[in-house]
Amino acid sequence: MARKLLLTHIDVPGIHTFEVYRQKGGYRAVEKALKTLTPEEVVEEVKKSGLRGRGGAGFPTGMKWSFLAKPEGVPRYLVCNADESEPGTFKDRYLMTHIPHALIEGMIVSSYALGANTSYIYVRGEMMPQIRILERAIAEAKNAGLLGKNILGTGYDLEVYVQPGGGAYICGEETALLESLEGKRGNPRIKPPFPAVSGLYNCPTVVNNVESIAATVPIINDGGEEYAKIGIERSTGTKLISAGGNLNKPGVYEIELGLPVEEFIYSDAYCGGIANGKRLKAVVAGGSSVPILPANLILKTLKGEPRLMTYESLADGGFQSGTMLGSGGFIAYDEDQCIVRNTWNFTRFYHHESCGQCSPCREGTGWMEKVLHKIEHGHGSFSDIDLLVDVAKKIEGNTICPLGDAAAWPVASAIRHFRDEFEWHVTNGQEAQARNYGLAHYADPLEPVI
Amino acid sequence: MAEDVRFKVSIDGIPVDVAPGTTILNAARLIGGDVVPPAMCYYSKLEGSGGKCRTCLVKVSKGSEKDPRPMPKLVASCRTTVMDGMEVQSITSAEVLEARKGVVEMLLINHPLDCPICDQAGECHLQDLSYEHGLADTRYEFERRTFDKIDIGDKIQLHMTRCILCYRCVFVADQLTPQRVHGILGRGDAAEISTYIAKAVDNEFSGNMIDVCPVGALTDKTFRFKNRVWFTKPVEAHRDCPTCSGKVTLWYKGEDVLRVTARKDTYGEAEAFICNTCRFENKATSDWIIEGPRVVKRTSVISSNHYEQLNPPPVVKKNLTLQAANKEQFERIERLLP
């Protein structure tokens, strides 16, 4: 069985309480970091660990921390991005619900490393139960002297606040999150300046995902080098994957990076194969924003190598034949799912969630949704498919924040890999209302199509 | 010492020396002419504006002397500051022109294109932009978003349907008036400029929202449907105003002053913001000291009629018959050109 670092004690009853968490060795990392390590040494450990941001972009966390500007007399902030709203991703919610103290402990260690005395956890507004759980956990930690003034007698002060968001997807983008946290409209800022220089209240700020922050706990406990031994190449450590869709056992799994995708889907230790004995048609590997891949390309790269759950392997082949690990929202589609409908649904989401600040995304997402709605409901034409490709191309890369890219990639990739299905929707408009297209040539190569 | 530092930048191969901290757009404006990227949301006099409309995208083919790597994506020139040795491509990059065309198309899909009945027509930046970069045709075949007209105070009307959400008027309200009572409501393409619960903007400088609006979303109610801008003649005038600079442009039709606006420069930006008393209350020639006709630049239809000779299109220069027919005009242009 693979090693677990974050979810080791997930099955222990009462692990959400301070006592049980402490009993199971919780807050050891806080003691170790605050009493024996300097902040620079903590940053160094995280750098050594090779931990990459778990929110989606996969930027090395240690490097992000070392970019933090440290002018004299200006406070620095750590902000935890718990605004998890990517369709298909639910790992942070799971972690916060069941082991809230893992996040609090990570917050203390990370804040110490960055020299922040005030830290915020920005939680998505819909997650009211998790907000209560976190607030309780903070109160418990405070009672035990792990938060507040003079933590463990080391002279380090830290306050952690939980801030509920308004439930906007865009507030998961780090600069929009900071705007929202400041009480403004959640519009992404234009970068540069980056938050590391001018973030929350114009002070140097680091924004990290829940899982990245929680992952600092095992890194400090076992050392960065030990953590780096797990995984392959530049994808080190473990990653929480939210598996959803037509799987026998959907749920949150902690995997060692480097696990073959095939094993993740079909092994009984993980998802246990496709539900109802059906065949795999397509996979969205990292949350709705990443390109969708047909079954043959998700299991094997174009070079014929087995595809692994790592940042590099999933991206192998670029966007022509690869995708991204993203935030780890793994959605599997069986043979009966309609890609056109799915793409339309994603686009509807991005249209609804676009902040409306810059023109290509504001207008383009709505346009794509309308065209896809037309195709899905049997009124499309062949030129509409080309139009979608063109609109997606005009949004991609031309917007302030990555939401534009996130809206364009699923459409572009769906058409790239499933064009025949889109065309079938055009030529067989009536039939497309009654039944789904089915598998076709990109079927799961493991089981030959009859 | 530090003030003497100048950065060498080249835009479309044209070198220019600028002070550190200058944006690419402003560096291009120093050069002037065709290399200047269009800007719909950037307004040099409003802090924080820009970066939103994406029409000013340019390609940075060389980051700087120290770090010559090109920037991976097209950047908004209005919000990107120059580095020493930076090389920028504006109209020489096919990628930039393609992206710009895309942005124009996006801006137009929800624009009503009601220019024939719009007061802004003739001095509309979106009109100019789509004329220069857009297609004659649209690929958008769905219903466009519409809004009801809102009165912002008794002098300004907001026609949200035409709005391109440049946020300029919000910045005006934020930076020129002590309290802002309007802003953006809603999200995405449902976002709208609005006063919260239709509260009126009551401020001496609120009228500047009309001037900064690049399209016909915010119009002067004292001028609405009075005349087409190209039939009116802009005249520079000033008065001794206790609140503002008092330097304005009067727009005449015959003997009557139809409207008063701030003086706008080549890029459509007000040279100095004016107060509502100057703008709305003083509409008699006797209120003003006349300075002379206002030179209107750029592609505006106003300039084509009254103040500058229309340059003959290139085709005329090649065609000998046309050349002979327009001989007189050619000679006049050559006389006028410096």
PDB file of N, CA, C and O in Angstrom, chain A residues 168 185 187 190 351-360 362-364 367 370-371 374 387 390-391 394 397-400, chain B residues 50-54 57 73-74 79 98-99 102 105-107 109-110 139-142 164-165 167 184 186-189:
ATOM      1  N   ALA A 168     -17.731  32.960  -5.128  1.00  0.00           N
ATOM      2  CA  ALA A 168     -17.405  33.177  -6.535  1.00  0.00           C
ATOM      3  C   ALA A 168     -16.179  32.358  -6.904  1.00  0.00           C
ATOM      4  O   ALA A 168     -15.182  32.375  -6.190  1.00  0.00           O
ATOM      5  N   ARG A 185     -14.614  44.140  -4.597  1.00  0.00           N
ATOM      6  CA  ARG A 185     -15.142  43.254  -5.611  1.00  0.00           C
ATOM      7  C   ARG A 185     -14.035  42.298  -6.059  1.00  0.00           C
ATOM      8  O   ARG A 185     -12.909  42.725  -6.296  1.00  0.00           O
ATOM      9  N   ASN A 187     -12.210  41.090  -8.326  1.00  0.00           N
ATOM     10  CA  ASN A 187     -11.645  41.158  -9.675  1.00  0.00           C
ATOM     11  C   ASN A 187     -10.162  40.856  -9.596  1.00  0.00           C
ATOM     12  O   ASN A 187      -9.466  41.443  -8.766  1.00  0.00           O
ATOM     13  N   ILE A 190      -4.034  43.114 -12.022  1.00  0.00           N
ATOM     14  CA  ILE A 190      -3.126  42.978 -13.148  1.00  0.00           C
ATOM     15  C   ILE A 190      -1.730  42.771 -12.589  1.00  0.00           C
ATOM     16  O   ILE A 190      -1.271  43.536 -11.748  1.00  0.00           O
ATOM     17  N   HIS A 351     -18.910  30.745 -18.115  1.00  0.00           N
ATOM     18  CA  HIS A 351     -19.676  31.933 -18.482  1.00  0.00           C
ATOM     19  C   HIS A 351     -20.273  32.575 -17.226  1.00  0.00           C
ATOM     20  O   HIS A 351     -20.224  33.779 -17.031  1.00  0.00           O
ATOM     21  N   HIS A 352     -20.812  31.718 -16.364  1.00  0.00           N
ATOM     22  CA  HIS A 352     -21.430  32.221 -15.142  1.00  0.00           C
ATOM     23  C   HIS A 352     -20.405  32.812 -14.189  1.00  0.00           C
ATOM     24  O   HIS A 352     -20.683  33.745 -13.447  1.00  0.00           O
ATOM     25  N   GLU A 353     -19.193  32.276 -14.220  1.00  0.00           N
ATOM     26  CA  GLU A 353     -18.200  32.664 -13.221  1.00  0.00           C
ATOM     27  C   GLU A 353     -17.214  33.725 -13.702  1.00  0.00           C
ATOM     28  O   GLU A 353     -16.413  34.203 -12.911  1.00  0.00           O
ATOM     29  N   SER A 354     -17.231  34.066 -14.974  1.00  0.00           N
ATOM     30  CA  SER A 354     -16.329  35.101 -15.460  1.00  0.00           C
ATOM     31  C   SER A 354     -16.619  36.406 -14.714  1.00  0.00           C
ATOM     32  O   SER A 354     -17.775  36.770 -14.521  1.00  0.00           O
ATOM     33  N   CYS A 355     -15.565  37.097 -14.305  1.00  0.00           N
ATOM     34  CA  CYS A 355     -15.803  38.291 -13.491  1.00  0.00           C
ATOM     35  C   CYS A 355     -16.267  39.460 -14.347  1.00  0.00           C
ATOM     36  O   CYS A 355     -16.846  40.408 -13.850  1.00  0.00           O
ATOM     37  N   GLY A 356     -16.000  39.415 -15.649  1.00  0.00           N
ATOM     38  CA  GLY A 356     -16.468  40.481 -16.526  1.00  0.00           C
ATOM     39  C   GLY A 356     -15.516  41.646 -16.606  1.00  0.00           C
ATOM     40  O   GLY A 356     -15.870  42.703 -17.103  1.00  0.00           O
ATOM     41  N   GLN A 357     -14.323  41.475 -16.131  1.00  0.00           N
ATOM     42  CA  GLN A 357     -13.391  42.593 -16.143  1.00  0.00           C
ATOM     43  C   GLN A 357     -12.766  42.788 -17.520  1.00  0.00           C
ATOM     44  O   GLN A 357     -12.769  43.884 -18.055  1.00  0.00           O
ATOM     45  N   CYS A 358     -12.221  41.749 -18.106  1.00  0.00           N
ATOM     46  CA  CYS A 358     -11.605  41.950 -19.416  1.00  0.00           C
ATOM     47  C   CYS A 358     -12.432  41.327 -20.531  1.00  0.00           C
ATOM     48  O   CYS A 358     -13.052  40.291 -20.373  1.00  0.00           O
ATOM     49  N   SER A 359     -12.410  41.999 -21.671  1.00  0.00           N
ATOM     50  CA  SER A 359     -13.377  41.699 -22.723  1.00  0.00           C
ATOM     51  C   SER A 359     -13.345  40.281 -23.283  1.00  0.00           C
ATOM     52  O   SER A 359     -14.407  39.690 -23.456  1.00  0.00           O
ATOM     53  N   PRO A 360     -12.176  39.697 -23.601  1.00  0.00           N
ATOM     54  CA  PRO A 360     -12.237  38.396 -24.278  1.00  0.00           C
ATOM     55  C   PRO A 360     -12.969  37.340 -23.457  1.00  0.00           C
ATOM     56  O   PRO A 360     -13.758  36.563 -23.991  1.00  0.00           O
ATOM     57  N   ARG A 362     -15.116  37.917 -20.792  1.00  0.00           N
ATOM     58  CA  ARG A 362     -16.496  38.310 -20.510  1.00  0.00           C
ATOM     59  C   ARG A 362     -17.413  37.963 -21.675  1.00  0.00           C
ATOM     60  O   ARG A 362     -18.470  37.366 -21.500  1.00  0.00           O
ATOM     61  N   GLU A 363     -16.989  38.332 -22.875  1.00  0.00           N
ATOM     62  CA  GLU A 363     -17.837  38.119 -24.042  1.00  0.00           C
ATOM     63  C   GLU A 363     -17.648  36.714 -24.615  1.00  0.00           C
ATOM     64  O   GLU A 363     -18.601  36.086 -25.052  1.00  0.00           O
ATOM     65  N   GLY A 364     -16.404  36.243 -24.614  1.00  0.00           N
ATOM     66  CA  GLY A 364     -16.108  34.968 -25.264  1.00  0.00           C
ATOM     67  C   GLY A 364     -16.734  33.770 -24.572  1.00  0.00           C
ATOM     68  O   GLY A 364     -17.224  32.851 -25.233  1.00  0.00           O
ATOM     69  N   TRP A 367     -20.304  33.566 -25.495  1.00  0.00           N
ATOM     70  CA  TRP A 367     -20.433  33.212 -26.905  1.00  0.00           C
ATOM     71  C   TRP A 367     -20.258  31.705 -27.084  1.00  0.00           C
ATOM     72  O   TRP A 367     -21.068  31.031 -27.740  1.00  0.00           O
ATOM     73  N   LYS A 370     -23.230  29.766 -25.876  1.00  0.00           N
ATOM     74  CA  LYS A 370     -24.393  29.817 -26.769  1.00  0.00           C
ATOM     75  C   LYS A 370     -24.197  28.913 -27.983  1.00  0.00           C
ATOM     76  O   LYS A 370     -25.123  28.212 -28.407  1.00  0.00           O
ATOM     77  N   VAL A 371     -22.971  28.931 -28.532  1.00  0.00           N
ATOM     78  CA  VAL A 371     -22.719  28.088 -29.701  1.00  0.00           C
ATOM     79  C   VAL A 371     -22.810  26.613 -29.314  1.00  0.00           C
ATOM     80  O   VAL A 371     -23.412  25.802 -30.023  1.00  0.00           O
ATOM     81  N   LYS A 374     -26.284  25.482 -28.911  1.00  0.00           N
ATOM     82  CA  LYS A 374     -26.888  25.291 -30.228  1.00  0.00           C
ATOM     83  C   LYS A 374     -26.505  23.922 -30.806  1.00  0.00           C
ATOM     84  O   LYS A 374     -27.364  23.175 -31.288  1.00  0.00           O
ATOM     85  N   LEU A 387     -15.812  27.913 -35.530  1.00  0.00           N
ATOM     86  CA  LEU A 387     -15.981  29.168 -34.805  1.00  0.00           C
ATOM     87  C   LEU A 387     -15.555  28.987 -33.350  1.00  0.00           C
ATOM     88  O   LEU A 387     -14.834  29.816 -32.797  1.00  0.00           O
ATOM     89  N   ASP A 390     -11.898  28.959 -33.001  1.00  0.00           N
ATOM     90  CA  ASP A 390     -11.352  30.294 -33.190  1.00  0.00           C
ATOM     91  C   ASP A 390     -11.599  31.180 -31.964  1.00  0.00           C
ATOM     92  O   ASP A 390     -10.703  31.893 -31.507  1.00  0.00           O
ATOM     93  N   VAL A 391     -12.817  31.111 -31.424  1.00  0.00           N
ATOM     94  CA  VAL A 391     -13.120  31.933 -30.239  1.00  0.00           C
ATOM     95  C   VAL A 391     -12.228  31.503 -29.077  1.00  0.00           C
ATOM     96  O   VAL A 391     -11.655  32.337 -28.372  1.00  0.00           O
ATOM     97  N   LYS A 394      -8.918  32.928 -29.401  1.00  0.00           N
ATOM     98  CA  LYS A 394      -8.833  34.376 -29.172  1.00  0.00           C
ATOM     99  C   LYS A 394      -8.936  34.726 -27.691  1.00  0.00           C
ATOM    100  O   LYS A 394      -8.563  35.812 -27.283  1.00  0.00           O
ATOM    101  N   GLY A 397      -4.821  33.148 -23.419  1.00  0.00           N
ATOM    102  CA  GLY A 397      -3.609  33.942 -23.319  1.00  0.00           C
ATOM    103  C   GLY A 397      -3.817  35.439 -23.408  1.00  0.00           C
ATOM    104  O   GLY A 397      -2.887  36.200 -23.218  1.00  0.00           O
ATOM    105  N   ASN A 398      -5.037  35.869 -23.717  1.00  0.00           N
ATOM    106  CA  ASN A 398      -5.258  37.301 -23.896  1.00  0.00           C
ATOM    107  C   ASN A 398      -5.991  37.941 -22.714  1.00  0.00           C
ATOM    108  O   ASN A 398      -6.479  39.053 -22.826  1.00  0.00           O
ATOM    109  N   THR A 399      -6.105  37.234 -21.622  1.00  0.00           N
ATOM    110  CA  THR A 399      -6.882  37.756 -20.506  1.00  0.00           C
ATOM    111  C   THR A 399      -5.983  38.087 -19.320  1.00  0.00           C
ATOM    112  O   THR A 399      -4.816  37.705 -19.294  1.00  0.00           O
ATOM    113  N   ILE A 400      -6.549  38.775 -18.341  1.00  0.00           N
ATOM    114  CA  ILE A 400      -5.765  39.181 -17.178  1.00  0.00           C
ATOM    115  C   ILE A 400      -5.390  37.958 -16.340  1.00  0.00           C
ATOM    116  O   ILE A 400      -4.261  37.800 -15.912  1.00  0.00           O
TER     117      ILE A 400
ATOM    118  N   GLY B  50      -7.033  50.831 -16.925  1.00  0.00           N
ATOM    119  CA  GLY B  50      -6.290  50.074 -17.917  1.00  0.00           C
ATOM    120  C   GLY B  50      -6.197  48.598 -17.608  1.00  0.00           C
ATOM    121  O   GLY B  50      -6.512  48.149 -16.510  1.00  0.00           O
ATOM    122  N   GLY B  51      -5.751  47.870 -18.615  1.00  0.00           N
ATOM    123  CA  GLY B  51      -5.553  46.434 -18.448  1.00  0.00           C
ATOM    124  C   GLY B  51      -6.780  45.586 -18.689  1.00  0.00           C
ATOM    125  O   GLY B  51      -6.701  44.376 -18.696  1.00  0.00           O
ATOM    126  N   LYS B  52      -7.926  46.224 -18.868  1.00  0.00           N
ATOM    127  CA  LYS B  52      -9.158  45.450 -18.913  1.00  0.00           C
ATOM    128  C   LYS B  52      -9.641  45.122 -20.330  1.00  0.00           C
ATOM    129  O   LYS B  52     -10.090  44.036 -20.597  1.00  0.00           O
ATOM    130  N   CYS B  53      -9.551  46.113 -21.234  1.00  0.00           N
ATOM    131  CA  CYS B  53     -10.191  45.899 -22.535  1.00  0.00           C
ATOM    132  C   CYS B  53      -9.367  44.995 -23.431  1.00  0.00           C
ATOM    133  O   CYS B  53      -9.902  44.352 -24.312  1.00  0.00           O
ATOM    134  N   ARG B  54      -8.078  44.922 -23.221  1.00  0.00           N
ATOM    135  CA  ARG B  54      -7.160  44.070 -23.973  1.00  0.00           C
ATOM    136  C   ARG B  54      -6.968  44.482 -25.427  1.00  0.00           C
ATOM    137  O   ARG B  54      -6.459  43.683 -26.215  1.00  0.00           O
ATOM    138  N   LEU B  57      -3.018  45.083 -26.469  1.00  0.00           N
ATOM    139  CA  LEU B  57      -2.049  43.995 -26.379  1.00  0.00           C
ATOM    140  C   LEU B  57      -0.889  44.195 -27.350  1.00  0.00           C
ATOM    141  O   LEU B  57      -1.101  44.565 -28.498  1.00  0.00           O
ATOM    142  N   LYS B  73       3.480  35.656 -23.150  1.00  0.00           N
ATOM    143  CA  LYS B  73       2.153  35.992 -23.656  1.00  0.00           C
ATOM    144  C   LYS B  73       2.148  37.434 -24.141  1.00  0.00           C
ATOM    145  O   LYS B  73       3.019  38.220 -23.792  1.00  0.00           O
ATOM    146  N   LEU B  74       1.136  37.773 -24.903  1.00  0.00           N
ATOM    147  CA  LEU B  74       0.957  39.176 -25.259  1.00  0.00           C
ATOM    148  C   LEU B  74       0.636  39.925 -23.971  1.00  0.00           C
ATOM    149  O   LEU B  74      -0.044  39.405 -23.093  1.00  0.00           O
ATOM    150  N   ARG B  79      -0.387  48.700 -19.071  1.00  0.00           N
ATOM    151  CA  ARG B  79      -0.048  48.417 -17.680  1.00  0.00           C
ATOM    152  C   ARG B  79       1.317  47.755 -17.533  1.00  0.00           C
ATOM    153  O   ARG B  79       1.702  47.369 -16.447  1.00  0.00           O
ATOM    154  N   GLU B  98      -3.898  39.892 -34.892  1.00  0.00           N
ATOM    155  CA  GLU B  98      -4.925  38.867 -34.825  1.00  0.00           C
ATOM    156  C   GLU B  98      -5.664  38.953 -33.477  1.00  0.00           C
ATOM    157  O   GLU B  98      -6.895  38.919 -33.416  1.00  0.00           O
ATOM    158  N   ALA B  99      -4.866  39.096 -32.399  1.00  0.00           N
ATOM    159  CA  ALA B  99      -5.466  39.178 -31.065  1.00  0.00           C
ATOM    160  C   ALA B  99      -6.330  40.436 -30.954  1.00  0.00           C
ATOM    161  O   ALA B  99      -7.424  40.405 -30.392  1.00  0.00           O
ATOM    162  N   GLY B 102      -9.479  39.970 -32.596  1.00  0.00           N
ATOM    163  CA  GLY B 102     -10.325  39.128 -31.755  1.00  0.00           C
ATOM    164  C   GLY B 102     -10.987  39.932 -30.655  1.00  0.00           C
ATOM    165  O   GLY B 102     -12.185  39.785 -30.395  1.00  0.00           O
ATOM    166  N   GLU B 105     -13.745  42.069 -31.986  1.00  0.00           N
ATOM    167  CA  GLU B 105     -14.928  41.256 -32.261  1.00  0.00           C
ATOM    168  C   GLU B 105     -15.684  40.958 -30.966  1.00  0.00           C
ATOM    169  O   GLU B 105     -16.911  41.062 -30.901  1.00  0.00           O
ATOM    170  N   MET B 106     -14.930  40.631 -29.914  1.00  0.00           N
ATOM    171  CA  MET B 106     -15.550  40.345 -28.613  1.00  0.00           C
ATOM    172  C   MET B 106     -16.277  41.579 -28.073  1.00  0.00           C
ATOM    173  O   MET B 106     -17.360  41.484 -27.522  1.00  0.00           O
ATOM    174  N   LEU B 107     -15.632  42.745 -28.231  1.00  0.00           N
ATOM    175  CA  LEU B 107     -16.251  43.974 -27.717  1.00  0.00           C
ATOM    176  C   LEU B 107     -17.544  44.282 -28.464  1.00  0.00           C
ATOM    177  O   LEU B 107     -18.462  44.878 -27.919  1.00  0.00           O
ATOM    178  N   ILE B 109     -19.642  42.018 -29.934  1.00  0.00           N
ATOM    179  CA  ILE B 109     -20.740  41.042 -30.010  1.00  0.00           C
ATOM    180  C   ILE B 109     -21.921  41.443 -29.136  1.00  0.00           C
ATOM    181  O   ILE B 109     -23.056  41.138 -29.453  1.00  0.00           O
ATOM    182  N   ASN B 110     -21.668  42.131 -28.042  1.00  0.00           N
ATOM    183  CA  ASN B 110     -22.789  42.551 -27.223  1.00  0.00           C
ATOM    184  C   ASN B 110     -23.062  44.046 -27.315  1.00  0.00           C
ATOM    185  O   ASN B 110     -23.794  44.604 -26.520  1.00  0.00           O
ATOM    186  N   ARG B 139     -19.783  37.324 -36.630  1.00  0.00           N
ATOM    187  CA  ARG B 139     -20.078  35.897 -36.626  1.00  0.00           C
ATOM    188  C   ARG B 139     -21.024  35.558 -35.480  1.00  0.00           C
ATOM    189  O   ARG B 139     -21.330  34.420 -35.225  1.00  0.00           O
ATOM    190  N   TYR B 140     -21.439  36.600 -34.768  1.00  0.00           N
ATOM    191  CA  TYR B 140     -22.295  36.386 -33.599  1.00  0.00           C
ATOM    192  C   TYR B 140     -23.745  36.402 -34.049  1.00  0.00           C
ATOM    193  O   TYR B 140     -24.192  37.357 -34.691  1.00  0.00           O
ATOM    194  N   GLU B 141     -24.472  35.370 -33.740  1.00  0.00           N
ATOM    195  CA  GLU B 141     -25.832  35.285 -34.267  1.00  0.00           C
ATOM    196  C   GLU B 141     -26.876  35.149 -33.162  1.00  0.00           C
ATOM    197  O   GLU B 141     -27.987  34.731 -33.403  1.00  0.00           O
ATOM    198  N   PHE B 142     -26.489  35.489 -31.937  1.00  0.00           N
ATOM    199  CA  PHE B 142     -27.427  35.333 -30.827  1.00  0.00           C
ATOM    200  C   PHE B 142     -27.946  36.693 -30.384  1.00  0.00           C
ATOM    201  O   PHE B 142     -27.450  37.733 -30.801  1.00  0.00           O
ATOM    202  N   ILE B 164     -18.984  49.023 -22.598  1.00  0.00           N
ATOM    203  CA  ILE B 164     -17.985  47.980 -22.805  1.00  0.00           C
ATOM    204  C   ILE B 164     -17.233  47.693 -21.506  1.00  0.00           C
ATOM    205  O   ILE B 164     -16.189  47.064 -21.515  1.00  0.00           O
ATOM    206  N   LEU B 165     -17.752  48.151 -20.393  1.00  0.00           N
ATOM    207  CA  LEU B 165     -17.195  47.891 -19.065  1.00  0.00           C
ATOM    208  C   LEU B 165     -15.706  48.230 -18.961  1.00  0.00           C
ATOM    209  O   LEU B 165     -14.888  47.411 -18.578  1.00  0.00           O
ATOM    210  N   TYR B 167     -14.633  50.588 -16.991  1.00  0.00           N
ATOM    211  CA  TYR B 167     -14.475  51.020 -15.598  1.00  0.00           C
ATOM    212  C   TYR B 167     -13.985  52.464 -15.457  1.00  0.00           C
ATOM    213  O   TYR B 167     -13.727  52.927 -14.358  1.00  0.00           O
ATOM    214  N   ILE B 184     -19.798  48.637 -10.231  1.00  0.00           N
ATOM    215  CA  ILE B 184     -20.168  47.504 -11.067  1.00  0.00           C
ATOM    216  C   ILE B 184     -21.017  46.551 -10.236  1.00  0.00           C
ATOM    217  O   ILE B 184     -20.627  46.159  -9.140  1.00  0.00           O
ATOM    218  N   GLY B 186     -23.097  42.781 -10.481  1.00  0.00           N
ATOM    219  CA  GLY B 186     -23.164  41.575 -11.295  1.00  0.00           C
ATOM    220  C   GLY B 186     -21.811  41.130 -11.783  1.00  0.00           C
ATOM    221  O   GLY B 186     -20.790  41.751 -11.512  1.00  0.00           O
ATOM    222  N   ARG B 187     -21.817  40.063 -12.542  1.00  0.00           N
ATOM    223  CA  ARG B 187     -20.557  39.417 -12.899  1.00  0.00           C
ATOM    224  C   ARG B 187     -20.599  38.996 -14.362  1.00  0.00           C
ATOM    225  O   ARG B 187     -21.664  38.827 -14.937  1.00  0.00           O
ATOM    226  N   GLY B 188     -19.417  38.841 -14.928  1.00  0.00           N
ATOM    227  CA  GLY B 188     -19.328  38.328 -16.286  1.00  0.00           C
ATOM    228  C   GLY B 188     -20.038  39.233 -17.276  1.00  0.00           C
ATOM    229  O   GLY B 188     -20.016  40.453 -17.133  1.00  0.00           O
ATOM    230  N   ASP B 189     -20.695  38.638 -18.279  1.00  0.00           N
ATOM    231  CA  ASP B 189     -21.347  39.503 -19.259  1.00  0.00           C
ATOM    232  C   ASP B 189     -22.687  40.007 -18.740  1.00  0.00           C
ATOM    233  O   ASP B 189     -23.407  40.718 -19.432  1.00  0.00           O
TER     234      ASP B 189
END
